[in-house]
Short mmCIF file of C-alpha atoms in Angstrom, two decimals:
data_model
loop_
_atom_site.label_atom_id
_atom_site.label_comp_id
_atom_site.label_asym_id
_atom_site.label_seq_id
_atom_site.Cartn_x
_atom_site.Cartn_y
_atom_site.Cartn_z
CA MET A 1 32.48 -177.55 50.53
CA LYS A 2 28.95 -176.85 49.39
CA LEU A 3 28.76 -172.88 49.74
CA LEU A 4 25.69 -170.85 50.74
CA PRO A 5 23.77 -169.45 47.28
CA LEU A 6 24.69 -166.05 46.01
CA THR A 7 22.52 -163.51 45.31
CA PRO A 8 22.55 -162.25 41.59
CA ASP A 9 24.42 -158.96 41.20
CA GLY A 10 21.60 -155.79 41.68
CA ARG A 11 19.30 -157.85 43.82
CA THR A 12 19.24 -157.43 47.46
CA PRO A 13 21.02 -160.28 49.39
CA VAL A 14 20.23 -162.08 52.57
CA ARG A 15 20.92 -159.87 55.58
CA ALA A 16 22.28 -160.85 59.17
CA LEU A 17 22.90 -158.55 62.23
CA THR A 18 26.09 -158.93 64.47
CA ILE A 19 25.81 -157.45 67.82
CA ALA A 20 29.29 -157.27 69.04
CA GLY A 21 32.34 -155.63 70.10
CA THR A 22 35.39 -154.21 67.64
CA ASP A 23 38.69 -155.85 67.08
CA SER A 24 41.15 -153.14 66.19
CA GLY A 25 43.69 -155.60 65.12
CA GLY A 26 40.85 -156.93 62.75
CA GLY A 27 41.05 -160.70 63.83
CA ALA A 28 37.95 -161.27 65.63
CA GLY A 29 34.69 -159.49 66.71
CA ILE A 30 32.80 -157.43 64.17
CA GLN A 31 35.68 -157.47 61.87
CA ALA A 32 35.44 -161.14 61.85
CA ASP A 33 31.89 -161.62 61.53
CA SER A 34 31.56 -158.97 58.63
CA ARG A 35 34.32 -160.83 56.72
CA THR A 36 32.68 -164.09 56.75
CA MET A 37 29.17 -162.53 56.30
CA ALA A 38 30.56 -160.88 53.36
CA LEU A 39 32.70 -163.86 51.61
CA LEU A 40 29.24 -165.76 52.12
CA GLY A 41 27.38 -163.49 50.10
CA VAL A 42 25.46 -161.89 53.08
CA HIS A 43 24.73 -158.31 53.77
CA ALA A 44 26.16 -157.76 57.31
CA CYS A 45 24.81 -155.09 59.63
CA VAL A 46 26.25 -154.24 62.68
CA ALA A 47 25.30 -153.03 66.18
CA VAL A 48 28.58 -151.92 68.02
CA ALA A 49 28.36 -152.90 71.75
CA ALA A 50 31.95 -152.17 72.70
CA VAL A 51 35.13 -150.91 71.16
CA THR A 52 38.45 -152.89 72.07
CA VAL A 53 42.09 -151.82 72.00
CA GLN A 54 43.81 -154.81 70.94
CA ASN A 55 46.22 -156.52 68.49
CA THR A 56 47.44 -159.97 67.76
CA VAL A 57 49.04 -160.20 71.25
CA GLY A 58 46.27 -159.20 73.67
CA VAL A 59 43.76 -156.38 74.58
CA SER A 60 44.66 -153.80 76.69
CA GLY A 61 41.23 -152.08 77.17
CA PHE A 62 37.84 -151.57 75.91
CA HIS A 63 35.13 -148.79 75.69
CA GLU A 64 31.53 -149.90 76.50
CA ILE A 65 28.84 -148.11 73.95
CA PRO A 66 25.86 -146.73 75.96
CA PRO A 67 23.37 -149.43 76.26
CA GLN A 68 20.66 -147.30 74.78
CA VAL A 69 22.91 -146.68 71.67
CA VAL A 70 23.53 -150.40 71.28
CA ALA A 71 19.67 -151.16 71.45
CA ASP A 72 18.82 -148.32 68.81
CA GLN A 73 21.42 -149.48 66.25
CA VAL A 74 19.15 -152.90 66.53
CA ARG A 75 15.82 -151.19 66.47
CA CYS A 76 16.91 -148.76 63.40
CA VAL A 77 18.24 -151.82 61.38
CA ILE A 78 15.20 -153.84 61.75
CA GLY A 79 12.87 -151.28 61.17
CA ASP A 80 14.49 -150.26 57.87
CA ILE A 81 16.60 -153.06 56.39
CA GLY A 82 15.15 -156.36 57.89
CA ILE A 83 17.29 -159.53 58.87
CA GLY A 84 17.13 -163.20 58.59
CA ALA A 85 19.11 -163.88 61.55
CA ALA A 86 21.12 -162.08 64.32
CA LYS A 87 24.39 -163.10 66.34
CA THR A 88 25.76 -161.53 69.57
CA GLY A 89 29.47 -161.53 70.60
CA MET A 90 31.27 -159.32 73.16
CA LEU A 91 28.55 -157.39 74.91
CA ALA A 92 30.80 -156.30 77.89
CA SER A 93 28.39 -155.51 80.80
CA THR A 94 25.18 -156.69 82.47
CA ALA A 95 23.28 -153.23 81.14
CA ILE A 96 24.15 -153.93 77.66
CA ILE A 97 23.19 -157.23 77.88
CA GLU A 98 19.96 -156.29 79.37
CA ALA A 99 19.38 -153.42 76.52
CA VAL A 100 20.02 -155.97 73.64
CA ALA A 101 17.72 -158.60 75.28
CA ALA A 102 15.01 -156.23 75.71
CA VAL A 103 15.35 -154.80 72.06
CA CYS A 104 15.57 -158.29 70.57
CA GLY A 105 12.44 -159.25 72.46
CA GLU A 106 10.69 -156.06 70.97
CA VAL A 107 11.58 -156.58 67.36
CA GLY A 108 11.14 -160.35 67.10
CA ILE A 109 14.64 -161.67 67.58
CA GLY A 110 15.23 -164.81 69.56
CA ARG A 111 13.61 -168.12 70.14
CA ALA A 112 10.23 -166.50 70.96
CA GLY A 113 10.15 -164.33 67.84
CA THR A 114 10.65 -164.91 64.00
CA ILE A 115 14.36 -164.21 63.77
CA PRO A 116 16.79 -166.85 65.10
CA LEU A 117 19.42 -165.47 67.55
CA VAL A 118 22.98 -167.05 67.82
CA VAL A 119 24.52 -166.24 71.26
CA ASP A 120 28.39 -166.73 71.30
CA PRO A 121 28.60 -165.80 75.10
CA VAL A 122 32.17 -164.20 74.77
CA ALA A 123 33.68 -163.68 78.34
CA ALA A 124 37.63 -163.37 77.47
CA SER A 125 39.71 -163.08 74.38
CA MET A 126 42.06 -165.86 73.46
CA HIS A 127 44.71 -164.52 75.43
CA GLY A 128 42.57 -164.53 78.59
CA ASP A 129 41.86 -160.69 78.86
CA PRO A 130 38.64 -160.35 80.08
CA LEU A 131 35.78 -158.85 77.69
CA LEU A 132 33.08 -159.16 80.08
CA HIS A 133 32.70 -157.75 83.40
CA ALA A 134 32.27 -160.83 85.99
CA GLU A 135 28.93 -159.79 87.35
CA ALA A 136 27.58 -159.95 83.96
CA LEU A 137 27.59 -163.71 83.72
CA ASP A 138 24.46 -163.62 85.60
CA ALA A 139 22.74 -161.55 83.00
CA LEU A 140 24.01 -163.99 80.23
CA ARG A 141 22.76 -166.83 82.11
CA GLU A 142 19.52 -165.46 83.23
CA VAL A 143 18.61 -162.86 80.47
CA LEU A 144 19.84 -163.50 77.31
CA ILE A 145 21.00 -167.16 76.89
CA PRO A 146 17.09 -168.05 77.58
CA MET A 147 16.17 -166.28 74.26
CA ALA A 148 18.83 -168.17 72.18
CA THR A 149 18.08 -170.24 69.10
CA VAL A 150 21.49 -171.68 69.79
CA ILE A 151 24.47 -170.88 71.91
CA THR A 152 28.10 -171.31 70.90
CA PRO A 153 30.41 -171.24 73.87
CA ASN A 154 33.95 -172.30 73.85
CA LEU A 155 35.13 -174.46 76.54
CA ASP A 156 36.40 -171.64 79.12
CA GLU A 157 32.93 -169.96 78.53
CA VAL A 158 31.31 -173.56 79.01
CA ARG A 159 33.17 -173.91 82.42
CA LEU A 160 32.06 -170.42 83.35
CA LEU A 161 28.56 -170.56 82.46
CA SER A 162 27.86 -174.13 83.79
CA GLY A 163 30.61 -175.09 86.29
CA VAL A 164 31.49 -177.92 84.23
CA HIS A 165 34.94 -178.42 83.21
CA VAL A 166 35.11 -180.41 79.97
CA THR A 167 37.93 -182.99 79.68
CA ASP A 168 36.22 -185.85 77.51
CA ASP A 169 32.90 -186.75 75.83
CA GLY A 170 30.86 -187.36 79.02
CA SER A 171 31.75 -184.31 80.48
CA ALA A 172 31.27 -182.33 77.33
CA ARG A 173 27.65 -184.14 77.56
CA ARG A 174 26.97 -183.05 80.90
CA ALA A 175 28.02 -179.43 80.03
CA ALA A 176 25.61 -179.71 77.37
CA GLU A 177 22.87 -180.69 79.64
CA ALA A 178 23.63 -177.81 82.19
CA LEU A 179 23.85 -175.14 79.69
CA LEU A 180 20.47 -176.18 78.09
CA GLU A 181 18.81 -176.04 81.58
CA LEU A 182 19.55 -172.16 81.07
CA GLY A 183 16.79 -172.04 78.37
CA PRO A 184 18.20 -171.86 74.67
CA ARG A 185 16.82 -174.07 72.03
CA TRP A 186 20.18 -175.36 71.14
CA VAL A 187 23.65 -175.80 72.75
CA VAL A 188 26.92 -176.25 71.29
CA VAL A 189 29.89 -177.30 73.05
CA LYS A 190 32.86 -176.53 71.20
CA GLY A 191 35.84 -178.78 71.44
CA GLY A 192 38.38 -176.67 69.67
CA HIS A 193 40.23 -175.78 72.86
CA LEU A 194 40.34 -179.58 74.02
CA ARG A 195 44.17 -179.51 72.36
CA SER A 196 44.80 -183.20 73.76
CA SER A 197 42.69 -184.60 71.03
CA ASP A 198 43.64 -185.11 67.24
CA PHE A 199 40.13 -183.93 66.46
CA SER A 200 38.08 -180.90 67.13
CA THR A 201 34.59 -182.44 68.03
CA ASP A 202 31.79 -180.30 68.61
CA LEU A 203 28.71 -181.40 70.41
CA LEU A 204 25.15 -180.18 69.46
CA PHE A 205 22.24 -180.93 71.78
CA ASP A 206 18.56 -180.02 72.31
CA GLY A 207 17.64 -182.28 74.91
CA ASP A 208 16.54 -185.04 72.47
CA ARG A 209 18.88 -184.80 69.54
CA LEU A 210 22.69 -185.27 70.17
CA HIS A 211 24.92 -184.40 67.29
CA GLU A 212 28.84 -184.82 66.98
CA LEU A 213 30.61 -182.70 64.47
CA SER A 214 34.05 -183.82 64.14
CA ALA A 215 37.09 -182.35 62.12
CA PRO A 216 40.78 -183.02 62.05
CA ARG A 217 42.57 -180.59 64.30
CA ILE A 218 44.37 -177.89 62.20
CA ASP A 219 48.04 -177.39 63.69
CA THR A 220 48.32 -173.77 63.65
CA GLY A 221 48.71 -170.85 66.18
CA ASN A 222 46.70 -168.55 63.87
CA ASP A 223 43.22 -169.24 65.16
CA HIS A 224 42.31 -165.82 66.31
CA GLY A 225 38.34 -165.30 65.42
CA GLY A 226 37.49 -168.96 64.94
CA GLY A 227 34.64 -168.74 67.58
CA ASP A 228 33.48 -165.55 66.00
CA THR A 229 33.64 -167.18 62.49
CA LEU A 230 31.61 -170.10 63.65
CA ALA A 231 28.92 -168.18 65.10
CA ALA A 232 28.62 -165.86 62.04
CA ALA A 233 28.77 -168.42 59.57
CA THR A 234 25.81 -170.18 61.72
CA ALA A 235 23.88 -167.08 61.43
CA CYS A 236 24.53 -166.81 57.92
CA ALA A 237 23.13 -170.28 57.20
CA LEU A 238 20.33 -169.72 59.56
CA ALA A 239 19.42 -166.56 57.55
CA HIS A 240 19.14 -168.73 54.30
CA GLY A 241 16.49 -170.83 56.20
CA TYR A 242 18.84 -173.84 57.42
CA GLU A 243 17.50 -175.69 60.33
CA VAL A 244 20.10 -175.39 63.36
CA PRO A 245 21.71 -178.67 62.70
CA GLU A 246 22.57 -178.27 59.14
CA ALA A 247 23.51 -174.56 59.99
CA ILE A 248 26.11 -175.80 62.52
CA ALA A 249 27.39 -178.49 60.25
CA PHE A 250 27.67 -176.05 57.61
CA ALA A 251 29.44 -173.43 60.01
CA LYS A 252 31.94 -176.27 61.45
CA GLU A 253 33.15 -177.02 57.92
CA TRP A 254 33.52 -173.50 57.04
CA THR A 255 35.40 -172.68 60.02
CA THR A 256 37.66 -175.49 59.21
CA ARG A 257 38.35 -174.55 56.04
CA CYS A 258 39.15 -170.96 57.24
CA LEU A 259 41.56 -172.30 59.68
CA LYS A 260 43.26 -174.18 56.86
CA ALA A 261 43.74 -170.68 55.14
CA ALA A 262 44.88 -169.08 58.38
CA TYR A 263 47.79 -166.65 58.08
CA PRO A 264 50.51 -164.92 60.37
CA LEU A 265 49.83 -161.33 61.67
CA GLY A 266 52.08 -159.32 63.84
CA ALA A 267 53.70 -160.86 66.94
CA GLY A 268 51.02 -162.89 68.28
CA HIS A 269 48.22 -165.18 66.86
CA GLY A 270 46.83 -164.47 63.24
CA PRO A 271 43.32 -164.99 62.32
CA VAL A 272 41.47 -167.45 60.58
CA SER A 273 40.88 -166.55 57.07
CA PRO A 274 37.77 -166.98 54.69
CA LEU A 275 39.75 -165.21 52.02
CA TRP A 276 40.07 -168.32 50.47
CA ARG A 277 36.58 -167.86 48.99
CA LEU A 278 38.06 -165.39 46.70
CA ALA A 279 40.28 -167.56 44.91
CA GLU A 280 37.70 -170.27 44.54
CA GLY A 281 34.87 -167.97 43.17
#
């Protein structure tokens, strides 16, 4: 695959910011975001929104960071370092979502500003453990998603946000249309969880242009962090100046390659792995 350009030694690389929760098992969350950003040659800045207690078999708890502290992390990074794109992941609560939306508006992150924003509306872990308080769904819909350059929900998150249960191409299109009404510039309906298909097909839609991005389904149970990896790779490509369709296409290819390199870990689901990049240079 064609990769993003690397910055020569001693030069400042492209920067991207992840605003998300940690994963103590290292498979998803900020750890997955930072791994992908680093192996794509992008300097990763972070704003920690929550600290999870989790391993490969599940999430047993999480601690929310005070909303003002989350916002201050974003503010201080933008004020000193500057970024080319940002992404959100686990934000846990209404108060954190509102704080993130407010600071993003303040510093020019989002569709009304100059810095693209990828919103990965994380609501639950792959094991079904909640990572977002139920009442915070309204804040996602009404406060943060309208600011997004692109949103990247999985099928469970699509159902929670739009009420549409995706089972085929037609329902995926209806879901994309419903999600677009919430206000983002672009919507990705990811098909990775539609296990009945031999292909993983993602639908990208902006109200006028409809793109289908398909890849053969990788037969692996080690897919922890796949959604984070896609969103992080999208942010990296946007930070390099890609338009959204090209950024999503790149991220889809990157994530598929990382799924091929996924490895077992612990007693549950291992992570998708960008470590293959080390061997290929």
